[in-house]
């Protein structure tokens, strides 16, 4: 039989997965896999488990949890010489990337997709010496995900992020940054920046444009300038709430590679987890290097039109 490694975060989301584990494993077995089950025990545990198994030991890795669990599994896979397809059963609070790839929300449908869907060669991001799946960001609200307690996420869901985020409106940090892409350099003051490969960020759709594809080697970049007064801040927040780009206050463009330089170290988040503080950041698109399972009926909508 083929072998499958099933990694799951038992605390993700509202812990819906726990009572369904045996039925999910049954789906894998009926699809011809011998299954090894591994519940994560600590931060970075999924990364370690994926990075350390022997080449040829498994034909498929399936993970279940939130965006942080997926990030760990993808990072571990990208650091291997031989990469095998990843199936994903989303059980987190927001699940931006899964929604963008049309991965089913229902547990058993997602499990079936993980073993019977189609392998899609997706873009993935390099961040200095690290990896991110769908977003690298700094500034306003970016620490909300990793500072919001897991218990609050489980009880309140998306509202937990909103409540935590409102605390930051009265203390908005500003950073002077020079960014360089495609031969152009710009220096300005920013309260927020994100480099994404997703149709949804923080549950918001369309903020980065509707024509996002996942295999074109390009990221969508949004940088929000520092407001000069409270009225400008209100206008920026209003634009974000209606998911609209306001070019007076924002830079938006697509690129496969971008550098950020700042005088001070700036904290970044990668897929909702703390990505360290840096004064220099190099982001690079690894085009079509992440093999991930998606529903066959949606694969055409994810690809760059030829």
Coordinates of N, CA, C and O in Angstrom, one line a residue, residues 141-264:
X141 N -2.3 45.7 12.5 CA -3.1 44.5 12.7 C -2.3 43.2 12.4 O -2.8 42.1 12.7
X142 N -1.1 43.3 11.9 CA -0.4 42.0 11.5 C -0.1 41.1 12.7 O 0.2 39.9 12.5
X143 N 0.0 41.7 13.9 CA 0.3 40.8 15.1 C -1.0 40.3 15.7 O -0.9 39.5 16.7
X144 N -2.1 40.6 15.2 CA -3.4 40.2 15.8 C -3.5 38.7 15.9 O -3.8 38.1 16.9
X145 N -3.1 38.0 14.8 CA -3.3 36.5 14.7 C -2.5 35.8 15.8 O -3.0 35.0 16.5
X146 N -1.2 36.1 15.9 CA -0.4 35.4 16.8 C -0.5 35.9 18.2 O 0.0 35.2 19.2
X147 N -1.1 37.1 18.5 CA -1.2 37.6 19.8 C -2.6 37.3 20.4 O -2.8 37.4 21.6
X148 N -3.6 36.9 19.5 CA -4.9 36.5 20.0 C -4.8 35.1 20.6 O -4.4 34.2 19.9
X149 N -5.3 34.9 21.8 CA -5.2 33.6 22.5 C -6.0 32.6 21.7 O -7.1 32.9 21.2
X150 N -5.5 31.4 21.7 CA -6.2 30.3 21.0 C -7.6 30.1 21.5 O -8.5 29.8 20.8
X151 N -7.7 30.2 22.9 CA -9.1 30.0 23.5 C -10.1 31.1 22.9 O -11.2 30.7 22.7
X152 N -9.6 32.3 22.7 CA -10.5 33.3 22.2 C -10.8 33.1 20.8 O -12.0 33.2 20.4
X153 N -9.9 32.6 20.0 CA -10.2 32.2 18.6 C -11.2 31.1 18.5 O -12.1 31.2 17.7
X154 N -11.1 30.1 19.4 CA -12.0 29.0 19.4 C -13.4 29.4 19.7 O -14.4 29.0 19.2
X155 N -13.6 30.3 20.7 CA -14.9 30.7 21.2 C -15.5 31.8 20.2 O -16.7 31.7 19.9
X156 N -14.7 32.8 19.9 CA -15.3 33.9 19.1 C -15.1 33.8 17.6 O -15.7 34.6 16.9
X157 N -14.2 33.0 17.2 CA -13.9 32.9 15.8 C -13.3 34.2 15.2 O -12.5 34.8 15.8
X158 N -13.9 34.6 14.1 CA -13.3 35.8 13.4 C -13.5 37.0 14.2 O -12.6 37.9 14.1
X159 N -14.5 37.1 15.0 CA -14.7 38.3 15.9 C -13.5 38.5 16.8 O -13.2 39.7 17.1
X160 N -12.8 37.5 17.2 CA -11.7 37.6 18.1 C -10.6 38.5 17.4 O -10.0 39.4 18.1
X161 N -10.4 38.3 16.1 CA -9.4 39.1 15.4 C -9.8 40.6 15.4 O -9.0 41.5 15.5
X162 N -11.1 40.8 15.1 CA -11.6 42.2 15.0 C -11.5 42.9 16.3 O -11.0 44.0 16.4
X163 N -11.9 42.2 17.4 CA -11.8 42.9 18.7 C -10.4 43.2 19.1 O -10.1 44.2 19.6
X164 N -9.5 42.2 18.8 CA -8.1 42.5 19.2 C -7.5 43.6 18.3 O -6.7 44.4 18.8
X165 N -7.9 43.6 17.0 CA -7.4 44.6 16.1 C -7.8 46.0 16.5 O -7.0 47.0 16.2
X166 N -9.0 46.2 17.0 CA -9.5 47.6 17.3 C -8.6 48.3 18.3 O -8.5 49.5 18.4
X167 N -7.9 47.5 19.2 CA -7.1 48.1 20.2 C -5.9 48.9 19.6 O -5.3 49.7 20.2
X168 N -5.6 48.5 18.3 CA -4.4 49.1 17.7 C -4.7 50.4 17.0 O -3.7 51.1 16.6
X169 N -5.9 50.8 16.8 CA -6.3 52.0 16.1 C -5.7 53.3 16.7 O -5.5 54.3 16.1
X170 N -5.5 53.2 18.0 CA -5.1 54.4 18.7 C -3.6 54.5 19.0 O -3.1 55.4 19.6
X171 N -2.9 53.5 18.4 CA -1.4 53.5 18.6 C -0.8 52.8 17.3 O -0.3 51.7 17.3
X172 N -0.9 53.6 16.2 CA -0.5 53.0 14.9 C 1.0 53.3 14.7 O 1.4 54.5 14.6
X173 N 1.8 52.3 14.6 CA 3.2 52.5 14.3 C 3.4 52.8 12.9 O 2.7 52.4 12.0
X174 N 4.5 53.6 12.6 CA 4.8 54.1 11.3 C 6.2 53.7 11.0 O 7.1 53.9 11.9
X175 N 6.5 53.3 9.8 CA 7.9 52.8 9.4 C 8.3 53.5 8.1 O 7.5 53.5 7.1
X176 N 9.5 54.0 8.1 CA 10.1 54.6 6.9 C 10.8 53.4 6.2 O 11.7 52.8 6.7
X177 N 10.4 53.1 5.0 CA 10.9 51.9 4.2 C 11.2 52.3 2.8 O 10.4 53.1 2.2
X178 N 12.3 51.7 2.3 CA 12.5 51.8 0.9 C 12.3 50.4 0.3 O 12.8 49.4 0.8
X179 N 11.4 50.3 -0.7 CA 11.2 49.1 -1.4 C 11.6 49.1 -2.8 O 11.5 50.2 -3.5
X180 N 12.1 48.0 -3.3 CA 12.6 47.9 -4.7 C 12.0 46.7 -5.4 O 12.1 45.6 -4.8
X181 N 11.5 47.0 -6.6 CA 11.0 45.8 -7.4 C 11.1 46.2 -8.9 O 10.9 47.4 -9.2
X182 N 11.4 45.3 -9.7 CA 11.4 45.4 -11.1 C 12.2 46.7 -11.6 O 11.8 47.4 -12.4
X183 N 13.3 47.0 -10.9 CA 14.2 48.1 -11.3 C 13.8 49.4 -10.8 O 14.4 50.4 -11.1
X184 N 12.7 49.5 -9.9 CA 12.2 50.7 -9.4 C 12.4 50.8 -7.9 O 12.1 49.8 -7.2
X185 N 12.8 51.9 -7.3 CA 12.9 52.0 -5.9 C 12.0 53.2 -5.4 O 12.1 54.3 -6.0
X186 N 11.3 53.0 -4.3 CA 10.4 54.1 -3.7 C 10.7 54.1 -2.2 O 10.7 53.0 -1.6
X187 N 10.8 55.3 -1.7 CA 10.9 55.4 -0.2 C 9.7 56.2 0.3 O 9.4 57.3 -0.2
X188 N 9.1 55.7 1.4 CA 8.0 56.4 2.0 C 7.7 56.0 3.4 O 8.4 55.1 3.9
X189 N 6.7 56.6 4.0 CA 6.3 56.2 5.4 C 5.1 55.3 5.3 O 4.1 55.6 4.6
X190 N 5.1 54.1 6.0 CA 4.0 53.1 5.9 C 3.5 52.7 7.2 O 4.3 52.5 8.2
X191 N 2.2 52.4 7.3 CA 1.7 51.8 8.5 C 1.3 50.3 8.2 O 1.1 49.6 9.2
X192 N 1.4 49.9 7.0 CA 1.0 48.5 6.7 C 1.6 48.1 5.3 O 1.6 48.9 4.4
X193 N 2.0 46.8 5.2 CA 2.4 46.3 3.9 C 2.1 44.8 3.9 O 2.3 44.1 4.9
X194 N 1.7 44.3 2.7 CA 1.6 42.9 2.6 C 1.9 42.4 1.2 O 1.7 43.1 0.2
X195 N 2.5 41.2 1.1 CA 2.9 40.6 -0.1 C 2.1 39.3 -0.1 O 2.3 38.4 0.8
X196 N 1.2 39.1 -1.1 CA 0.2 38.0 -0.9 C 0.1 37.1 -2.2 O 0.4 37.6 -3.3
X197 N -0.3 35.9 -2.0 CA -0.7 35.0 -3.1 C -2.1 34.4 -2.6 O -2.1 33.2 -2.3
X198 N -3.1 35.2 -2.6 CA -4.4 34.7 -2.1 C -5.5 35.6 -2.6 O -5.2 36.8 -2.8
X199 N -6.7 35.1 -2.7 CA -7.9 35.9 -3.0 C -8.6 36.5 -1.8 O -9.5 37.2 -1.9
X200 N -8.1 36.1 -0.6 CA -8.7 36.5 0.6 C -7.6 36.7 1.6 O -6.7 35.9 1.8
X201 N -7.7 37.8 2.4 CA -6.7 38.1 3.4 C -7.5 38.5 4.7 O -8.2 39.5 4.6
X202 N -7.3 37.8 5.8 CA -8.0 38.1 7.0 C -9.5 38.0 6.9 O -10.2 38.7 7.6
X203 N -9.9 37.2 5.9 CA -11.4 37.1 5.7 C -11.9 38.1 4.7 O -13.0 38.0 4.3
X204 N -11.1 39.1 4.4 CA -11.5 40.1 3.4 C -11.2 39.6 2.0 O -10.1 39.1 1.7
X205 N -12.2 39.8 1.1 CA -12.0 39.4 -0.3 C -11.8 40.7 -1.2 O -12.3 41.7 -0.8
X206 N -11.2 40.5 -2.3 CA -11.2 41.5 -3.3 C -10.3 42.7 -3.0 O -10.1 43.6 -3.8
X207 N -9.7 42.7 -1.8 CA -8.9 43.9 -1.4 C -7.6 43.9 -2.3 O -7.0 45.0 -2.5
X208 N -7.2 42.8 -2.8 CA -6.0 42.7 -3.6 C -6.3 42.4 -5.1 O -5.4 42.1 -5.8
X209 N -7.5 42.6 -5.4 CA -7.9 42.4 -6.8 C -8.6 41.1 -7.0 O -8.3 40.1 -6.3
X210 N -9.4 41.0 -8.0 CA -10.1 39.8 -8.3 C -9.4 38.8 -9.3 O -9.9 37.7 -9.4
X211 N -8.4 39.3 -9.9 CA -7.7 38.4 -10.9 C -6.5 37.7 -10.4 O -5.5 37.6 -11.1
X212 N -6.5 37.3 -9.2 CA -5.4 36.6 -8.6 C -5.4 35.1 -9.1 O -6.4 34.4 -9.1
X213 N -4.2 34.7 -9.7 CA -4.0 33.3 -10.0 C -2.8 32.8 -9.2 O -2.1 33.6 -8.6
X214 N -2.6 31.5 -9.1 CA -1.7 31.0 -8.2 C -0.5 30.3 -8.8 O 0.3 29.7 -8.0
X215 N -0.3 30.4 -10.1 CA 0.8 29.7 -10.7 C 1.6 30.6 -11.7 O 2.2 30.2 -12.6
X216 N 1.4 32.0 -11.5 CA 2.0 32.9 -12.5 C 3.3 33.5 -12.1 O 3.9 34.3 -12.8
X217 N 3.8 33.1 -10.9 CA 5.1 33.6 -10.4 C 5.1 35.0 -9.9 O 6.1 35.6 -9.7
X218 N 3.9 35.5 -9.7 CA 3.7 36.9 -9.2 C 3.0 37.0 -7.9 O 2.0 36.3 -7.7
X219 N 3.4 37.9 -7.1 CA 2.7 38.3 -5.9 C 1.9 39.5 -6.1 O 2.2 40.3 -7.0
X220 N 0.8 39.7 -5.3 CA 0.1 41.0 -5.2 C 0.6 41.7 -4.0 O 0.7 41.2 -2.9
X221 N 1.1 43.0 -4.2 CA 1.7 43.8 -3.2 C 0.8 45.0 -2.9 O 0.3 45.7 -3.8
X222 N 0.5 45.2 -1.6 CA -0.3 46.3 -1.1 C 0.5 47.0 0.0 O 0.8 46.4 1.0
X223 N 0.7 48.3 -0.1 CA 1.5 49.1 0.9 C 0.6 50.3 1.2 O 0.3 51.1 0.3
X224 N 0.3 50.5 2.5 CA -0.5 51.6 2.9 C 0.3 52.7 3.5 O 1.0 52.5 4.5
X225 N 0.2 53.9 3.0 CA 1.1 55.0 3.5 C 0.5 55.5 4.8 O -0.6 55.4 5.2
X226 N 1.4 56.1 5.6 CA 1.1 56.7 6.9 C 0.1 57.9 6.7 O 0.4 58.8 6.0
X227 N -1.0 57.8 7.4 CA -1.9 59.0 7.3 C -1.4 60.2 8.0 O -0.7 60.1 9.0
X228 N -1.7 61.4 7.5 CA -1.2 62.6 8.1 C -2.1 63.1 9.2 O -1.6 64.0 10.0
X229 N -3.3 62.6 9.3 CA -4.2 63.1 10.4 C -5.3 62.0 10.6 O -5.4 61.1 9.8
X230 N -6.1 62.2 11.6 CA -7.1 61.2 11.9 C -8.1 61.0 10.8 O -8.6 59.8 10.6
X231 N -8.4 62.0 10.0 CA -9.4 61.9 8.9 C -8.8 61.0 7.9 O -9.6 60.1 7.3
X232 N -7.6 61.1 7.5 CA -7.0 60.2 6.5 C -7.0 58.8 7.0 O -7.2 57.8 6.3
X233 N -6.7 58.6 8.3 CA -6.8 57.2 8.9 C -8.2 56.6 8.7 O -8.3 55.5 8.4
X234 N -9.2 57.4 9.0 CA -10.6 57.0 8.9 C -10.9 56.6 7.4 O -11.5 55.6 7.1
X235 N -10.4 57.4 6.5 CA -10.6 57.1 5.1 C -9.9 55.8 4.6 O -10.5 55.0 3.9
X236 N -8.7 55.6 5.2 CA -8.0 54.3 4.9 C -8.8 53.1 5.4 O -9.0 52.1 4.7
X237 N -9.2 53.2 6.7 CA -10.0 52.1 7.3 C -11.3 51.9 6.6 O -11.7 50.7 6.3
X238 N -11.9 53.0 6.1 CA -13.2 52.8 5.4 C -13.0 52.1 4.1 O -13.8 51.3 3.7
X239 N -11.9 52.4 3.4 CA -11.5 51.7 2.1 C -11.3 50.3 2.4 O -11.8 49.4 1.6
X240 N -10.6 49.9 3.5 CA -10.4 48.5 3.8 C -11.7 47.8 4.1 O -11.8 46.6 3.6
X241 N -12.6 48.4 4.8 CA -13.8 47.8 5.2 C -14.7 47.5 4.0 O -15.4 46.5 4.0
X242 N -14.6 48.3 3.0 CA -15.4 48.0 1.8 C -14.6 47.4 0.7 O -15.0 47.2 -0.4
X243 N -13.4 46.9 1.1 CA -12.5 46.1 0.3 C -12.2 46.9 -1.0 O -12.3 46.3 -2.1
X244 N -11.7 48.1 -0.9 CA -11.5 48.9 -2.0 C -10.1 49.5 -1.9 O -9.7 50.0 -0.9
X245 N -9.3 49.6 -3.0 CA -8.0 50.2 -3.0 C -8.2 51.7 -3.2 O -8.9 52.1 -4.2
X246 N -7.6 52.5 -2.4 CA -7.6 53.9 -2.5 C -6.2 54.4 -2.8 O -5.3 54.4 -2.0
X247 N -6.0 54.7 -4.1 CA -4.6 55.0 -4.6 C -4.0 56.3 -3.9 O -2.8 56.5 -4.0
X248 N -4.8 57.1 -3.3 CA -4.2 58.3 -2.6 C -3.3 57.8 -1.5 O -2.4 58.5 -1.1
X249 N -3.7 56.7 -0.9 CA -3.0 56.2 0.3 C -2.3 54.9 0.2 O -1.6 54.4 1.1
X250 N -2.4 54.3 -1.0 CA -1.8 52.9 -1.2 C -1.0 52.8 -2.5 O -1.3 53.4 -3.5
X251 N 0.0 52.0 -2.4 CA 0.7 51.5 -3.6 C 0.2 50.0 -3.8 O 0.2 49.2 -2.8
X252 N -0.2 49.7 -5.0 CA -0.6 48.3 -5.3 C 0.1 47.9 -6.6 O 0.0 48.7 -7.6
X253 N 0.7 46.7 -6.7 CA 1.3 46.2 -7.9 C 1.5 44.7 -7.8 O 1.4 44.2 -6.7
X254 N 1.9 44.1 -8.9 CA 2.3 42.7 -8.9 C 3.8 42.6 -9.2 O 4.3 43.3 -10.0
X255 N 4.5 41.6 -8.6 CA 5.9 41.4 -8.8 C 6.3 40.0 -8.4 O 5.6 39.4 -7.5
X256 N 7.3 39.5 -8.9 CA 7.8 38.2 -8.5 C 9.0 38.3 -7.5 O 9.4 37.3 -6.9
X257 N 9.4 39.5 -7.3 CA 10.6 39.7 -6.3 C 10.6 41.1 -5.8 O 10.3 42.1 -6.6
X258 N 10.8 41.3 -4.5 CA 10.8 42.6 -3.9 C 11.7 42.6 -2.7 O 11.8 41.7 -2.0
X259 N 12.4 43.8 -2.5 CA 13.2 44.0 -1.4 C 12.7 45.2 -0.5 O 12.2 46.2 -1.1
X260 N 12.8 45.0 0.8 CA 12.4 46.1 1.7 C 13.7 46.4 2.6 O 14.3 45.5 3.1
X261 N 13.9 47.7 2.8 CA 15.0 48.2 3.6 C 14.5 49.2 4.6 O 13.7 50.1 4.2
X262 N 14.9 49.2 5.8 CA 14.4 50.1 6.8 C 15.6 50.4 7.8 O 16.5 49.5 8.0
X263 N 15.5 51.6 8.5 CA 16.6 51.9 9.5 C 16.4 51.1 10.7 O 17.4 50.7 11.4
X264 N 15.1 50.8 11.1 CA 14.9 50.0 12.3 C 14.4 48.6 11.9 O 13.9 48.4 10.8

